[in-house]
Amino acid sequence: MSDTKTVSKRQLTEEARLAAIDGRWEEAIQINSELAQRTPKDAAIWNRIGKAQLELGNSQAAIEAYSAALKVDAANMIARQNLQKLEQMRGHSGEFRAREITNRTNVFIQEVGKT
């Protein structure tokens, strides 16, 4: 990544998208976190962070990211539906079943062409 002060939001968004496509989830989180610092009221950024956290098995961090998306946009269906699916995957103890999350990350809602 080049000097972040000269990199546009569009360029960073594209870098984050490519990192996600390549499965570089930590990098995708880092880039999207930088974007969130610049424009915290962009629900799509929080949805992308949620997806990346989920791919890394960080269920609680995914919930926090999707919740942040809903704070920005209460009508955001991607965040709302993904939170509902995460809640369904919780065990009776309140803990997530890691194997189920690993096997079901592909069922989470995404915007077409976005992560």
PDB file of C-alpha atoms in Angstrom:
ATOM      1  CA  MET A   1       0.000   0.000   0.000  1.00  0.00           C
ATOM      2  CA  SER A   2       1.331   3.455  -0.820  1.00  0.00           C
ATOM      3  CA  ASP A   3       1.345   6.532   1.399  1.00  0.00           C
ATOM      4  CA  THR A   4      -2.156   6.519   2.869  1.00  0.00           C
ATOM      5  CA  LYS A   5      -2.451  10.305   2.961  1.00  0.00           C
ATOM      6  CA  THR A   6      -2.322  10.438  -0.820  1.00  0.00           C
ATOM      7  CA  VAL A   7      -4.447   7.351  -1.452  1.00  0.00           C
ATOM      8  CA  SER A   8      -8.079   8.108  -2.222  1.00  0.00           C
ATOM      9  CA  LYS A   9     -11.038   6.394  -0.610  1.00  0.00           C
ATOM     10  CA  ARG A  10     -11.777   4.754  -3.946  1.00  0.00           C
ATOM     11  CA  GLN A  11      -8.229   3.378  -4.194  1.00  0.00           C
ATOM     12  CA  LEU A  12      -8.328   2.059  -0.632  1.00  0.00           C
ATOM     13  CA  THR A  13     -11.731   0.474  -1.240  1.00  0.00           C
ATOM     14  CA  GLU A  14     -10.335  -1.298  -4.298  1.00  0.00           C
ATOM     15  CA  GLU A  15      -7.286  -2.479  -2.323  1.00  0.00           C
ATOM     16  CA  ALA A  16      -9.611  -3.819   0.394  1.00  0.00           C
ATOM     17  CA  ARG A  17     -11.760  -5.576  -2.204  1.00  0.00           C
ATOM     18  CA  LEU A  18      -8.737  -7.216  -3.835  1.00  0.00           C
ATOM     19  CA  ALA A  19      -7.370  -8.310  -0.456  1.00  0.00           C
ATOM     20  CA  ALA A  20     -10.705  -9.976   0.310  1.00  0.00           C
ATOM     21  CA  ILE A  21     -10.882 -11.659  -3.098  1.00  0.00           C
ATOM     22  CA  ASP A  22      -7.378 -13.038  -2.513  1.00  0.00           C
ATOM     23  CA  GLY A  23      -8.340 -14.224   0.976  1.00  0.00           C
ATOM     24  CA  ARG A  24      -5.961 -11.797   2.671  1.00  0.00           C
ATOM     25  CA  TRP A  25      -8.442 -11.130   5.460  1.00  0.00           C
ATOM     26  CA  GLU A  26      -6.064  -9.462   7.939  1.00  0.00           C
ATOM     27  CA  GLU A  27      -5.015  -6.989   5.262  1.00  0.00           C
ATOM     28  CA  ALA A  28      -8.658  -6.414   4.302  1.00  0.00           C
ATOM     29  CA  ILE A  29      -9.449  -5.585   7.942  1.00  0.00           C
ATOM     30  CA  GLN A  30      -6.473  -3.227   8.171  1.00  0.00           C
ATOM     31  CA  ILE A  31      -7.436  -1.337   5.011  1.00  0.00           C
ATOM     32  CA  ASN A  32     -11.131  -1.186   5.905  1.00  0.00           C
ATOM     33  CA  SER A  33     -10.256  -0.010   9.429  1.00  0.00           C
ATOM     34  CA  GLU A  34      -8.301   2.854   7.905  1.00  0.00           C
ATOM     35  CA  LEU A  35     -11.301   3.653   5.721  1.00  0.00           C
ATOM     36  CA  ALA A  36     -13.560   3.540   8.793  1.00  0.00           C
ATOM     37  CA  GLN A  37     -11.339   6.109  10.505  1.00  0.00           C
ATOM     38  CA  ARG A  38     -11.704   8.387   7.493  1.00  0.00           C
ATOM     39  CA  THR A  39     -15.433   7.844   6.960  1.00  0.00           C
ATOM     40  CA  PRO A  40     -16.965   6.112   9.983  1.00  0.00           C
ATOM     41  CA  LYS A  41     -20.497   6.633   8.692  1.00  0.00           C
ATOM     42  CA  ASP A  42     -20.113   4.259   5.744  1.00  0.00           C
ATOM     43  CA  ALA A  43     -22.018   1.049   6.546  1.00  0.00           C
ATOM     44  CA  ALA A  44     -20.411  -0.829   3.632  1.00  0.00           C
ATOM     45  CA  ILE A  45     -17.001  -0.494   5.294  1.00  0.00           C
ATOM     46  CA  TRP A  46     -18.337  -2.036   8.510  1.00  0.00           C
ATOM     47  CA  ASN A  47     -19.986  -4.844   6.537  1.00  0.00           C
ATOM     48  CA  ARG A  48     -16.661  -5.624   4.859  1.00  0.00           C
ATOM     49  CA  ILE A  49     -14.908  -5.664   8.240  1.00  0.00           C
ATOM     50  CA  GLY A  50     -17.607  -7.993   9.563  1.00  0.00           C
ATOM     51  CA  LYS A  51     -17.140 -10.384   6.643  1.00  0.00           C
ATOM     52  CA  ALA A  52     -13.352 -10.412   7.063  1.00  0.00           C
ATOM     53  CA  GLN A  53     -13.617 -10.989  10.814  1.00  0.00           C
ATOM     54  CA  LEU A  54     -16.031 -13.822  10.188  1.00  0.00           C
ATOM     55  CA  GLU A  55     -13.652 -15.417   7.680  1.00  0.00           C
ATOM     56  CA  LEU A  56     -10.938 -15.326  10.351  1.00  0.00           C
ATOM     57  CA  GLY A  57     -13.279 -16.966  12.868  1.00  0.00           C
ATOM     58  CA  ASN A  58     -13.612 -13.835  14.999  1.00  0.00           C
ATOM     59  CA  SER A  59     -17.346 -14.044  15.607  1.00  0.00           C
ATOM     60  CA  GLN A  60     -17.528 -11.413  18.331  1.00  0.00           C
ATOM     61  CA  ALA A  61     -15.554  -8.921  16.221  1.00  0.00           C
ATOM     62  CA  ALA A  62     -17.883  -9.674  13.286  1.00  0.00           C
ATOM     63  CA  ILE A  63     -20.898  -8.943  15.493  1.00  0.00           C
ATOM     64  CA  GLU A  64     -19.325  -5.653  16.565  1.00  0.00           C
ATOM     65  CA  ALA A  65     -18.646  -4.655  12.954  1.00  0.00           C
ATOM     66  CA  TYR A  66     -22.150  -5.553  11.753  1.00  0.00           C
ATOM     67  CA  SER A  67     -23.589  -3.703  14.760  1.00  0.00           C
ATOM     68  CA  ALA A  68     -21.527  -0.644  13.798  1.00  0.00           C
ATOM     69  CA  ALA A  69     -23.006  -0.864  10.292  1.00  0.00           C
ATOM     70  CA  LEU A  70     -26.498  -0.815  11.820  1.00  0.00           C
ATOM     71  CA  LYS A  71     -25.637   2.201  13.987  1.00  0.00           C
ATOM     72  CA  VAL A  72     -24.717   4.032  10.795  1.00  0.00           C
ATOM     73  CA  ASP A  73     -27.655   2.711   8.763  1.00  0.00           C
ATOM     74  CA  ALA A  74     -30.420   1.075  10.776  1.00  0.00           C
ATOM     75  CA  ALA A  75     -32.044  -0.206   7.577  1.00  0.00           C
ATOM     76  CA  ASN A  76     -28.906  -1.981   6.332  1.00  0.00           C
ATOM     77  CA  MET A  77     -30.201  -5.426   5.412  1.00  0.00           C
ATOM     78  CA  ILE A  78     -26.772  -6.983   4.905  1.00  0.00           C
ATOM     79  CA  ALA A  79     -25.714  -6.222   8.477  1.00  0.00           C
ATOM     80  CA  ARG A  80     -29.130  -7.101   9.905  1.00  0.00           C
ATOM     81  CA  GLN A  81     -29.324 -10.482   8.164  1.00  0.00           C
ATOM     82  CA  ASN A  82     -25.729 -11.383   8.981  1.00  0.00           C
ATOM     83  CA  LEU A  83     -26.306 -10.556  12.654  1.00  0.00           C
ATOM     84  CA  GLN A  84     -29.391 -12.766  12.641  1.00  0.00           C
ATOM     85  CA  LYS A  85     -27.394 -15.644  11.139  1.00  0.00           C
ATOM     86  CA  LEU A  86     -24.654 -15.189  13.725  1.00  0.00           C
ATOM     87  CA  GLU A  87     -27.233 -15.297  16.500  1.00  0.00           C
ATOM     88  CA  GLN A  88     -28.658 -18.523  15.053  1.00  0.00           C
ATOM     89  CA  MET A  89     -25.178 -20.067  15.118  1.00  0.00           C
ATOM     90  CA  ARG A  90     -24.718 -19.386  18.815  1.00  0.00           C
ATOM     91  CA  GLY A  91     -24.920 -22.445  20.984  1.00  0.00           C
ATOM     92  CA  HIS A  92     -27.124 -22.674  24.066  1.00  0.00           C
ATOM     93  CA  SER A  93     -24.135 -21.630  26.145  1.00  0.00           C
ATOM     94  CA  GLY A  94     -23.905 -18.366  24.233  1.00  0.00           C
ATOM     95  CA  GLU A  95     -20.679 -19.519  22.582  1.00  0.00           C
ATOM     96  CA  PHE A  96     -20.316 -19.888  18.857  1.00  0.00           C
ATOM     97  CA  ARG A  97     -19.777 -23.304  17.425  1.00  0.00           C
ATOM     98  CA  ALA A  98     -16.498 -22.756  15.580  1.00  0.00           C
ATOM     99  CA  ARG A  99     -16.974 -25.614  13.126  1.00  0.00           C
ATOM    100  CA  GLU A 100     -20.426 -24.362  12.113  1.00  0.00           C
ATOM    101  CA  ILE A 101     -19.101 -20.865  11.488  1.00  0.00           C
ATOM    102  CA  THR A 102     -16.222 -22.221   9.406  1.00  0.00           C
ATOM    103  CA  ASN A 103     -18.610 -24.328   7.343  1.00  0.00           C
ATOM    104  CA  ARG A 104     -21.197 -21.582   6.873  1.00  0.00           C
ATOM    105  CA  THR A 105     -19.266 -18.379   6.114  1.00  0.00           C
ATOM    106  CA  ASN A 106     -20.377 -18.618   2.492  1.00  0.00           C
ATOM    107  CA  VAL A 107     -24.055 -18.183   3.463  1.00  0.00           C
ATOM    108  CA  PHE A 108     -23.593 -14.660   4.749  1.00  0.00           C
ATOM    109  CA  ILE A 109     -25.229 -11.875   2.814  1.00  0.00           C
ATOM    110  CA  GLN A 110     -23.025  -9.742   0.625  1.00  0.00           C
ATOM    111  CA  GLU A 111     -23.609  -7.003  -1.875  1.00  0.00           C
ATOM    112  CA  VAL A 112     -23.074  -8.131  -5.446  1.00  0.00           C
ATOM    113  CA  GLY A 113     -19.550  -7.181  -6.457  1.00  0.00           C
ATOM    114  CA  LYS A 114     -18.584  -6.305  -2.886  1.00  0.00           C
ATOM    115  CA  THR A 115     -17.314  -8.280   0.055  1.00  0.00           C
TER     116      THR A 115
END
